[in-house]
Coordinates of C-alpha atoms and ligand atoms in Angstrom, one line a residue:
M238 CA -11.2 24.6 10.7
A239 CA -10.5 21.1 11.4
A240 CA -12.7 18.3 10.1
I241 CA -12.4 16.3 13.6
E242 CA -12.5 18.0 16.8
P243 CA -11.6 15.8 20.0
I244 CA -14.2 15.6 22.8
E245 CA -12.4 15.5 26.1
K246 CA -15.6 13.2 27.5
N247 CA -18.4 12.2 25.8
A248 CA -21.9 11.1 27.7
A249 CA -20.2 7.7 28.9
G250 CA -17.3 9.9 30.3
R251 CA -14.8 8.6 27.4
R252 CA -12.6 10.5 25.0
G253 CA -13.9 10.6 21.4
Y254 CA -14.1 12.9 18.3
S255 CA -16.6 14.6 16.3
V256 CA -16.3 14.4 12.8
K257 CA -17.2 16.9 9.9
N258 CA -17.3 16.6 5.8
P259 CA -13.9 18.2 5.4
A260 CA -15.6 19.9 2.3
T261 CA -18.5 21.2 3.6
L262 CA -17.9 21.2 7.2
E263 CA -21.3 19.8 7.8
P264 CA -21.1 17.4 11.2
I265 CA -21.4 13.6 10.2
G266 CA -21.1 11.8 13.4
E267 CA -19.1 11.3 16.6
F268 CA -16.9 8.2 17.8
Q269 CA -15.5 7.0 21.2
V270 CA -11.6 5.9 21.0
T271 CA -11.3 2.2 21.7
N272 CA -8.8 2.2 24.7
A273 CA -5.9 -0.7 25.0
E274 CA -8.1 -2.9 27.1
E275 CA -10.8 -3.0 24.8
V276 CA -8.0 -3.5 21.8
R277 CA -6.7 -6.4 23.7
E278 CA -10.5 -7.7 24.2
A279 CA -10.9 -7.6 20.5
V280 CA -7.6 -9.6 19.7
K281 CA -9.1 -12.3 22.1
R282 CA -12.2 -12.6 20.4
A283 CA -10.4 -12.4 16.7
R284 CA -8.2 -15.2 18.2
V285 CA -11.2 -17.5 19.2
A286 CA -12.8 -17.1 15.7
Q287 CA -9.7 -17.4 13.7
A288 CA -9.0 -21.1 15.6
K289 CA -12.3 -22.0 13.8
W290 CA -11.8 -20.2 10.7
A291 CA -8.3 -21.7 10.0
R292 CA -10.5 -25.0 9.7
V293 CA -12.8 -23.7 7.2
P294 CA -11.9 -25.2 3.6
V295 CA -10.5 -22.0 1.4
K296 CA -13.1 -22.8 -1.2
E297 CA -15.9 -22.0 1.6
R298 CA -13.8 -18.9 2.9
V299 CA -14.3 -17.9 -0.9
T300 CA -18.1 -17.9 -0.6
Y301 CA -18.0 -15.5 2.2
V302 CA -15.6 -13.0 0.1
Q303 CA -18.1 -13.2 -2.9
R304 CA -21.2 -12.1 -0.7
A305 CA -19.4 -9.5 0.6
L306 CA -18.5 -8.4 -3.0
D307 CA -22.2 -8.7 -4.0
L308 CA -23.2 -6.2 -0.9
L309 CA -20.4 -4.0 -2.0
I310 CA -21.8 -3.8 -5.7
E311 CA -25.5 -3.7 -4.3
R312 CA -24.8 -1.0 -1.7
E313 CA -22.2 1.0 -3.9
E314 CA -23.9 4.3 -3.8
Q315 CA -24.4 4.3 0.0
I316 CA -20.7 3.4 0.5
I317 CA -19.8 6.1 -1.5
D318 CA -21.9 8.4 0.3
V319 CA -20.2 7.6 3.3
I320 CA -16.7 7.7 2.0
C321 CA -17.4 11.1 0.2
A322 CA -18.7 12.4 3.6
D323 CA -15.6 11.3 5.3
T324 CA -13.0 12.8 3.0
G325 CA -14.7 15.4 1.3
R326 CA -13.9 13.8 -2.3
G327 CA -16.1 13.9 -5.3
R328 CA -17.9 10.8 -6.6
M329 CA -16.4 9.4 -9.5
E330 CA -12.9 9.8 -8.0
T331 CA -14.5 7.8 -4.8
R332 CA -15.8 5.0 -7.3
L333 CA -12.3 5.0 -9.4
M334 CA -10.2 5.1 -6.1
E335 CA -11.9 3.1 -3.5
I336 CA -14.8 0.8 -4.9
I337 CA -13.5 -0.4 -8.2
P338 CA -10.1 -1.8 -6.8
S339 CA -12.0 -3.1 -3.9
A340 CA -14.4 -4.9 -6.1
D341 CA -11.0 -6.0 -8.2
T342 CA -9.3 -7.0 -5.1
M343 CA -12.3 -9.5 -3.9
A344 CA -12.7 -10.9 -7.2
W345 CA -9.2 -11.7 -8.1
F346 CA -8.2 -12.9 -4.8
A347 CA -11.5 -15.0 -4.7
K348 CA -10.7 -16.7 -7.8
R349 CA -7.1 -17.5 -6.9
A350 CA -7.2 -18.0 -3.1
E351 CA -7.4 -22.0 -3.4
S352 CA -4.5 -22.4 -6.1
M353 CA -2.3 -20.1 -4.3
L354 CA -3.0 -21.7 -0.7
A355 CA -2.3 -25.3 -2.1
D356 CA 0.0 -27.5 -0.9
R357 CA 3.1 -27.5 -3.1
K358 CA 5.5 -30.1 -4.1
V359 CA 8.6 -29.0 -4.4
G360 CA 11.8 -30.7 -6.3
L361 CA 15.0 -30.8 -3.8
Q362 CA 18.6 -30.8 -4.4
T363 CA 21.2 -33.3 -5.7
L364 CA 22.1 -34.5 -2.2
L365 CA 18.5 -34.8 -0.8
K366 CA 17.0 -36.3 -4.0
M367 CA 15.8 -39.4 -2.2
K368 CA 13.6 -37.1 -0.4
R369 CA 10.3 -35.5 -1.0
M370 CA 9.0 -32.2 0.0
V371 CA 5.4 -30.7 0.3
V372 CA 5.3 -26.8 1.6
T373 CA 2.3 -25.9 3.1
H374 CA 0.6 -22.7 4.1
R375 CA -0.6 -22.1 7.3
P376 CA -2.3 -18.7 8.7
L377 CA -0.6 -16.4 10.9
G378 CA -3.5 -15.7 13.3
V379 CA -4.6 -12.3 14.0
I380 CA -3.7 -10.0 11.5
G381 CA -3.8 -5.9 12.5
V382 CA -4.4 -3.3 9.5
I383 CA -3.7 0.3 10.2
A384 CA -5.1 2.8 7.7
P385 CA -4.5 6.1 6.5
W386 CA -7.1 8.8 5.6
N387 CA -6.1 9.0 2.0
G388 CA -8.0 5.7 0.6
P389 CA -9.8 5.0 3.6
F390 CA -11.8 1.9 2.3
V391 CA -9.6 0.6 -0.3
L392 CA -6.3 0.7 2.0
S393 CA -8.3 -1.5 4.6
V394 CA -9.8 -3.9 2.1
N395 CA -6.8 -4.5 0.2
P396 CA -4.8 -6.3 3.2
T397 CA -7.9 -7.7 4.8
I398 CA -9.2 -9.9 1.7
P399 CA -5.9 -12.2 1.5
A400 CA -5.2 -12.2 5.0
L401 CA -8.8 -13.5 5.5
L402 CA -8.8 -15.8 2.8
A403 CA -5.7 -17.2 4.2
G404 CA -7.2 -18.0 7.1
N405 CA -6.4 -15.0 9.3
A406 CA -8.8 -13.0 11.7
V407 CA -8.3 -9.0 10.6
I408 CA -8.8 -6.1 13.0
I409 CA -8.7 -2.7 11.2
K410 CA -7.5 0.5 12.9
P411 CA -9.0 2.9 10.4
S412 CA -7.9 6.6 10.7
E413 CA -9.3 8.7 13.2
I414 CA -9.8 11.4 10.4
T415 CA -11.7 9.0 8.1
P416 CA -13.4 6.6 10.8
F417 CA -16.7 5.8 9.4
S418 CA -15.5 4.1 5.9
G419 CA -13.3 1.8 7.9
G420 CA -16.4 0.9 9.9
L421 CA -18.3 -0.2 6.3
I422 CA -15.8 -3.0 6.0
E423 CA -16.7 -4.9 9.3
E424 CA -20.5 -4.1 8.4
L425 CA -20.0 -5.6 5.0
F426 CA -18.4 -8.8 6.2
R427 CA -20.9 -9.0 8.8
D428 CA -23.9 -8.9 6.5
A429 CA -22.1 -11.4 4.4
G430 CA -22.7 -13.9 7.2
L431 CA -19.0 -14.0 8.2
P432 CA -18.4 -15.4 11.9
E433 CA -18.4 -12.9 14.5
G434 CA -14.9 -11.8 15.6
L435 CA -13.1 -12.6 12.6
V436 CA -13.3 -8.8 10.8
Q437 CA -13.3 -6.1 13.5
V438 CA -12.9 -2.3 13.5
V439 CA -11.4 -0.4 16.4
L440 CA -11.9 3.4 16.1
G441 CA -9.4 5.6 17.4
D442 CA -6.2 7.4 17.1
G443 CA -2.4 7.1 17.4
E444 CA -3.2 5.4 20.9
T445 CA -5.6 2.9 19.6
G446 CA -3.0 2.1 16.8
A447 CA 0.0 2.0 19.3
A448 CA -2.1 -0.3 21.3
L449 CA -2.9 -2.5 18.5
V450 CA 0.6 -3.3 17.6
E451 CA 1.2 -4.1 21.5
A452 CA -2.0 -6.4 21.8
G453 CA -0.4 -9.9 20.8
I454 CA -1.4 -9.7 17.0
D455 CA 0.9 -11.7 14.7
K456 CA 1.4 -9.3 11.6
L457 CA 0.6 -5.7 11.1
S458 CA 0.0 -4.1 7.9
F459 CA 0.4 -0.4 8.3
T460 CA -0.1 2.0 5.7
G461 CA 0.6 5.8 6.4
S462 CA 3.5 8.3 7.1
T463 CA 7.2 7.5 7.4
A464 CA 7.2 9.3 11.0
T465 CA 4.3 6.9 12.2
G466 CA 5.9 4.0 10.3
R467 CA 9.2 4.5 12.3
K468 CA 7.2 4.3 15.8
V469 CA 5.5 1.3 14.6
A470 CA 8.3 -0.5 13.3
E471 CA 10.2 -0.2 16.9
S472 CA 7.1 -1.3 18.7
A473 CA 6.8 -4.3 16.2
G474 CA 10.3 -5.0 16.6
R475 CA 10.0 -5.0 20.5
N476 CA 7.0 -7.5 20.1
L477 CA 8.3 -9.5 17.5
V478 CA 5.3 -8.7 15.5
Q479 CA 5.9 -9.2 11.6
V480 CA 5.2 -6.1 9.7
S481 CA 4.9 -4.3 6.4
L482 CA 5.4 -0.9 5.9
E483 CA 3.6 1.2 3.2
L484 CA 5.0 4.5 3.5
G485 CA 5.1 8.1 2.5
G486 CA 6.7 9.1 -1.1
K487 CA 7.9 12.1 -3.3
D488 CA 7.1 10.6 -6.6
A489 CA 9.0 11.9 -9.8
A490 CA 8.4 12.1 -13.3
I491 CA 10.7 11.9 -15.7
V492 CA 9.8 13.7 -19.3
C493 CA 12.0 12.7 -22.2
G494 CA 12.5 14.8 -25.2
D495 CA 10.8 12.2 -27.4
A496 CA 7.8 12.2 -25.1
N497 CA 4.1 12.3 -26.6
I498 CA 3.9 15.6 -25.0
E499 CA 0.1 15.6 -24.7
R500 CA -0.2 12.3 -23.1
A501 CA 2.9 13.4 -20.8
A502 CA 1.1 16.5 -19.8
R503 CA -2.4 15.0 -19.0
G504 CA -0.8 12.2 -17.2
V505 CA 1.5 14.0 -15.1
L506 CA -1.3 16.3 -14.1
Y507 CA -3.6 13.6 -13.3
G508 CA -0.8 12.1 -11.2
A509 CA -0.2 15.2 -9.2
M510 CA -4.1 16.1 -8.7
F511 CA -5.5 12.7 -8.5
N512 CA -7.3 12.8 -5.2
T513 CA -6.2 16.2 -4.8
G514 CA -2.7 15.1 -4.4
Q515 CA -3.4 13.1 -1.3
F516 CA -2.2 9.8 -3.1
C517 CA 0.8 7.7 -1.8
C518 CA 1.9 7.4 -5.5
G519 CA 1.1 10.8 -6.5
T520 CA 3.5 12.6 -8.9
E521 CA 5.1 15.1 -6.6
R522 CA 7.9 16.7 -8.9
V523 CA 8.5 16.9 -12.6
Y524 CA 11.6 16.8 -14.4
V525 CA 11.3 17.8 -18.2
V526 CA 14.2 18.1 -20.6
R527 CA 15.0 21.6 -22.0
E528 CA 14.0 20.8 -25.7
I529 CA 10.3 20.1 -25.0
A530 CA 10.0 22.0 -22.0
D531 CA 7.9 25.1 -23.1
E532 CA 5.5 23.1 -25.0
F533 CA 5.0 20.9 -22.2
I534 CA 4.7 23.4 -19.6
A535 CA 2.2 25.3 -21.7
K536 CA -0.2 22.2 -22.0
V537 CA 0.2 21.3 -18.3
V538 CA -0.9 24.9 -17.6
E539 CA -3.9 24.5 -20.1
Y540 CA -4.9 21.6 -18.9
A541 CA -4.7 22.3 -15.0
K542 CA -6.8 25.8 -15.6
E543 CA -9.5 23.6 -16.8
L544 CA -9.7 21.6 -13.4
R545 CA -12.7 22.1 -11.6
Q546 CA -12.3 22.4 -7.8
G547 CA -15.6 22.0 -5.5
S548 CA -17.2 20.2 -3.1
D549 CA -20.7 19.2 -4.7
G550 CA -19.6 15.6 -5.7
T551 CA -19.1 16.3 -9.4
Q552 CA -15.6 18.2 -9.1
D553 CA -12.4 16.9 -10.4
V554 CA -10.2 18.4 -7.4
S555 CA -11.5 18.7 -3.7
A556 CA -11.0 20.0 -0.3
M557 CA -8.1 18.7 1.8
T558 CA -9.2 15.8 3.7
W559 CA -7.1 16.8 6.5
P560 CA -7.2 20.3 6.9
K561 CA -3.9 20.5 8.6
Q562 CA -2.5 19.5 5.5
M563 CA -2.7 23.3 4.1
E564 CA 0.0 24.1 6.5
T565 CA 2.3 22.1 4.7
L566 CA 1.3 23.2 1.3
E567 CA 1.2 27.1 2.2
R568 CA 4.6 26.5 3.9
Q569 CA 6.1 24.6 0.9
V570 CA 4.8 27.5 -1.8
E571 CA 5.8 30.5 0.5
D572 CA 9.2 28.4 0.7
A573 CA 9.6 28.0 -3.2
L574 CA 8.3 31.8 -3.9
A575 CA 11.1 33.0 -1.5
K576 CA 13.7 31.2 -3.2
G577 CA 12.8 32.3 -6.8
A578 CA 9.8 30.0 -8.2
R579 CA 7.0 31.1 -10.1
V580 CA 3.3 30.0 -9.9
L581 CA 1.8 29.7 -13.0
V582 CA -1.6 28.3 -11.9
G583 CA -3.0 28.4 -8.4
G584 CA -0.9 28.9 -5.5
K585 CA -3.2 29.8 -2.6
R586 CA -6.1 28.6 -0.8
N587 CA -9.8 28.5 -2.5
A588 CA -11.9 30.5 -0.7
S589 CA -15.0 29.6 -2.3
I590 CA -15.2 26.3 -0.7
E591 CA -16.4 25.9 2.6
G592 CA -13.7 23.2 4.0
A593 CA -9.8 23.7 3.6
A594 CA -9.0 24.0 -0.2
F595 CA -5.8 24.5 -1.9
E596 CA -6.0 25.3 -5.5
P597 CA -4.4 23.4 -8.3
T598 CA -1.0 24.7 -8.3
V599 CA 1.7 24.7 -11.1
L600 CA 5.2 25.8 -10.3
V601 CA 8.2 26.5 -12.2
D602 CA 11.8 27.7 -11.8
V603 CA 12.2 25.2 -9.0
N604 CA 15.3 23.3 -7.7
H605 CA 16.1 20.7 -4.9
S606 CA 16.8 23.9 -2.3
M607 CA 13.1 24.1 -2.3
L608 CA 11.0 21.8 0.4
V609 CA 8.4 21.7 -2.6
M610 CA 11.2 19.3 -4.6
T611 CA 12.4 17.4 -1.5
E612 CA 9.3 17.1 1.1
E613 CA 6.0 15.2 0.8
A614 CA 3.7 17.8 -0.1
F615 CA 0.5 15.4 -0.3
G616 CA -1.6 17.9 -2.0
P617 CA -2.4 19.6 -5.3
L618 CA 1.2 21.0 -6.1
L619 CA 3.0 20.4 -9.1
P620 CA 6.4 21.9 -9.4
I621 CA 8.1 21.2 -12.9
M622 CA 11.9 21.5 -13.1
V623 CA 13.8 21.8 -16.3
V624 CA 16.7 19.9 -17.0
E625 CA 19.5 19.2 -19.7
D626 CA 18.9 15.7 -20.4
E627 CA 17.6 12.4 -19.1
N628 CA 20.6 11.8 -17.0
E629 CA 20.3 15.0 -15.1
A630 CA 16.6 14.1 -14.9
L631 CA 17.5 10.7 -13.3
A632 CA 20.3 12.1 -11.0
L633 CA 17.7 14.3 -9.4
A634 CA 14.9 12.1 -9.4
N635 CA 17.2 9.5 -7.2
D636 CA 18.0 12.4 -5.2
S637 CA 15.6 11.7 -2.5
P638 CA 15.2 10.1 0.9
F639 CA 12.1 8.5 -0.6
G640 CA 11.4 5.9 -3.4
L641 CA 8.0 4.7 -3.6
S642 CA 6.7 5.0 -7.3
G643 CA 7.9 7.0 -10.4
T644 CA 6.8 7.6 -13.9
V645 CA 9.0 8.0 -17.4
W646 CA 7.3 9.7 -20.4
T647 CA 9.0 8.7 -23.5
R648 CA 7.9 7.3 -27.0
D649 CA 11.0 4.8 -26.8
N650 CA 10.1 1.5 -24.4
A651 CA 13.9 0.5 -24.5
R652 CA 14.7 4.1 -23.4
G653 CA 11.8 4.0 -20.5
M654 CA 13.1 0.4 -19.6
R655 CA 16.6 1.7 -19.3
I656 CA 15.7 4.7 -17.3
A657 CA 13.4 2.6 -15.3
K658 CA 16.2 0.2 -14.2
E659 CA 18.3 3.0 -12.6
F660 CA 15.2 4.6 -11.1
E661 CA 15.6 4.1 -7.3
T662 CA 12.1 3.3 -6.4
G663 CA 10.0 0.5 -5.5
S664 CA 7.9 0.7 -9.0
I665 CA 7.8 2.6 -12.3
C666 CA 5.3 3.1 -14.9
V667 CA 6.4 4.2 -18.4
N668 CA 3.8 6.5 -20.3
E669 CA 1.4 5.4 -17.4
S670 CA 0.3 7.4 -14.5
S671 CA 1.2 5.5 -11.3
L672 CA -0.6 2.0 -12.0
T673 CA 1.3 -0.4 -10.0
Y674 CA -0.9 -0.3 -6.8
G675 CA -3.8 -1.2 -8.8
A676 CA -2.0 -4.2 -10.5
H677 CA -2.3 -7.5 -8.2
R678 CA 0.6 -9.2 -9.8
A679 CA 2.9 -6.1 -9.4
P680 CA 5.0 -6.7 -6.1
F681 CA 4.2 -3.1 -4.8
G682 CA 6.6 -1.8 -1.9
G683 CA 9.0 1.3 -1.2
V684 CA 12.6 1.5 -0.9
K685 CA 14.5 3.8 1.2
Q686 CA 12.2 5.6 3.7
S687 CA 8.9 4.3 1.6
G688 CA 8.6 1.2 3.3
M689 CA 9.5 -2.4 4.1
G690 CA 8.2 -5.4 2.9
Y691 CA 5.6 -6.0 -0.2
V692 CA 2.0 -5.9 -1.0
H693 CA 0.6 -7.9 -3.8
G694 CA 2.8 -9.6 -6.4
E695 CA 2.6 -13.3 -7.3
G696 CA 2.2 -14.6 -3.8
A697 CA 0.6 -12.0 -2.4
I698 CA -1.7 -14.0 0.0
L699 CA 1.3 -16.2 1.3
H700 CA 2.4 -12.7 2.8
F701 CA -0.4 -13.6 5.4
T702 CA 1.1 -17.1 6.0
R703 CA 3.7 -19.0 7.4
Q704 CA 5.1 -21.4 4.8
V705 CA 5.7 -25.0 6.5
P706 CA 7.6 -27.6 4.6
V707 CA 7.1 -31.0 5.3
I708 CA 9.8 -33.6 4.1
F709 CA 9.3 -37.2 3.5
D710 CA 11.6 -40.0 3.2
R711 CA 10.9 -42.1 -0.3
L712 CA 13.2 -45.2 0.3
G713 CA 12.2 -46.6 4.0
M714 CA 15.9 -47.8 4.6
K715 CA 16.9 -49.1 8.1
T716 CA 19.3 -46.3 8.5
E717 CA 21.0 -43.4 6.8
Q718 CA 24.7 -42.7 5.6
N719 CA 24.8 -39.4 8.3
W720 CA 23.0 -41.1 11.0
Y721 CA 25.0 -42.8 13.9
P722 CA 27.6 -44.4 14.6
L723 CA 29.7 -41.6 12.7
T724 CA 32.7 -44.1 11.7
E725 CA 36.0 -43.5 9.8
E726 CA 34.6 -45.7 6.8
K727 CA 31.2 -43.4 6.7
N728 CA 33.6 -40.5 6.8
D729 CA 35.6 -41.6 3.7
G730 CA 32.5 -42.0 1.9
M731 CA 31.4 -38.5 2.8
G732 CA 34.7 -37.3 1.3
K733 CA 34.3 -39.2 -1.9
L734 CA 30.7 -38.0 -2.2
L735 CA 31.7 -34.4 -1.8
K736 CA 34.3 -34.7 -4.4
F737 CA 31.9 -36.4 -6.9
F738 CA 29.3 -34.0 -6.5
Y739 CA 30.8 -30.7 -5.9
G740 CA 34.2 -31.3 -7.8
S741 CA 32.5 -32.0 -11.3
R742 CA 31.1 -28.9 -13.0
I743 CA 28.6 -31.2 -14.7
W744 CA 27.5 -32.4 -11.1
R745 CA 27.2 -28.6 -10.2
K746 CA 25.3 -27.6 -13.1
M747 CA 22.8 -30.5 -11.5
A748 CA 22.7 -29.1 -7.9
Ligands
NAD99 P1 -0.3 8.7 9.6 O1 0.9 8.2 9.9 O2 -0.4 9.8 10.1 O3 -1.6 7.9 10.1 C1 -1.8 6.6 9.7 C2 -2.3 5.6 10.8 O4 -1.7 5.5 11.8 C3 -3.7 6.4 11.1 O5 -4.6 5.3 11.7 C4 -3.1 6.9 12.6 O6 -4.2 7.0 13.6 C5 -2.1 5.7 12.8 N1 -1.1 6.2 14.1 C6 -0.8 7.1 14.4 N2 0.1 7.4 15.3 C7 0.3 5.6 15.8 C8 1.4 5.1 16.6 N3 2.0 5.5 17.3 N4 1.3 4.1 16.4 C9 0.1 3.1 15.6 N5 -0.8 3.8 14.8 C10 -0.5 5.1 14.9 O7 -0.5 9.0 8.0 P2 -1.8 9.6 7.6 O8 -1.4 11.2 7.7 O9 -3.0 9.1 7.9 O10 -1.7 9.2 6.1 C11 -0.9 9.7 4.8 C12 0.5 9.3 4.9 O11 0.3 7.7 4.3 C13 1.3 10.0 3.7 O12 2.4 10.0 4.2 C14 1.1 8.8 2.6 O13 2.4 8.9 1.2 C15 1.2 7.4 3.2 N6 0.5 6.5 2.1 C16 1.4 5.6 1.9 C17 0.9 4.6 1.3 C18 1.5 3.5 0.5 O14 1.2 2.5 -0.1 N7 2.8 3.6 0.6 C19 -0.5 4.6 0.9 C20 -1.2 5.5 1.5 C21 -0.8 6.5 2.3

């Protein structure tokens, strides 16, 4: 049973969806799909609001974000109710995954927005020492945010906050699978007193998302699957819209012979089962060296058996947010078993839950001929492959079309760093379970088919600005050597200048 069902025509004669809690299958509401015309209207409203917002001092913009953060803290339980109903997830996991990181993003950017957006004096190279340069930051205009269903609140909040503080308007298109969580953000900012039109939510499916890319926005922040990312990038290319793409992954964990076995087993299991495996940086495959493999696998199995799966809000592992994902999980497990894999824990549907739930599953005797080791699972599957040494582990970890994140488990940080430098992926954690997305200063972005562009990092807010350099003359001379007339004498002078500055090693050092 799907958690969303299409409505061909609602009372107003419009297309829409009815939505159920995917864990309990209780109906939670209906919504109408925003059509292309309405999306264009939203962009027009956003542009009007943005023109005024761009003139609001950054300090004042910060006060709106602070107020929204106050409301987030005040309304936390109600917000968790809505997100849990949308996703079927447990309450603590929702607090950990959605609320705390959103609050942290708001507080972090609010504190730094003024300094990050301040005009910057930048010194120029030798030939231009007589000039002065200031780099200014201007908003891009209207930012589109297209979000997936696996982190429906936080993955909309994360790009919205820096975009807004940088002086842009934002239009969010939440996933049709978790529509009401995205709607919370519009409400939060409206109640925080933000001018109308500055943060808008357009509900709908892929058609609405596609319309948003075509509607005249200035930048798109897209988070979702690689397949949709390609379509979005094509359309953004046609429309010359800037785009950042945060896409799928198949993150590997490398467990070295000197690992703290208990920490590695607990960390890898958490990485695989967090958000019921529906986590872009979730651990999707493990390579453990033979010398500790038996002990490591025994611990993973022990801890996996302790996981509580349910739908009452107190569970560790939940039902799938998007029931269709069950087909992928069943196909991958079936394929692995047919090719010689063994299931040590789970391996099938959990029929005790009303919604579509797959048991937390540990597989061994796996290899790269199996889909479970090569295709994104996005569910609670943990396949473990035994390898001879770290070099083999690294080669297998890199044998993937994806490169989002990854983990290394070793007691030796120098070894961890050596492996990290060879790991073909966007970010790496050593003895940590995928923390990089939550670290604001960490430039986060996928390589290969996992994405394009960065979010976060030192200049995170600047991703939503145009950097505009302004150069001033300092000396006020009547003319310059390179201005007209271009004479033989000046030409000779230029030749000498070239030799003087670039012909000498000393001057090159001062370039
Ligand atoms: P999806 O690609 O199916 O949908 C993502 C969003 O795109 C939804 O809002 C959807 O309605 C919209 N969309 C669909 N077709 C569109 C089109 N043609 N034009 C514009 N928008 C369109 O992804 P999903 O199933 O919602 O999310 C799961 C995927 O997201 C996984 O692959 C996961 O790895 C990835 N993800 C990546 C990150 C990251 O940071 N790299 C974070 C979370 C999720």
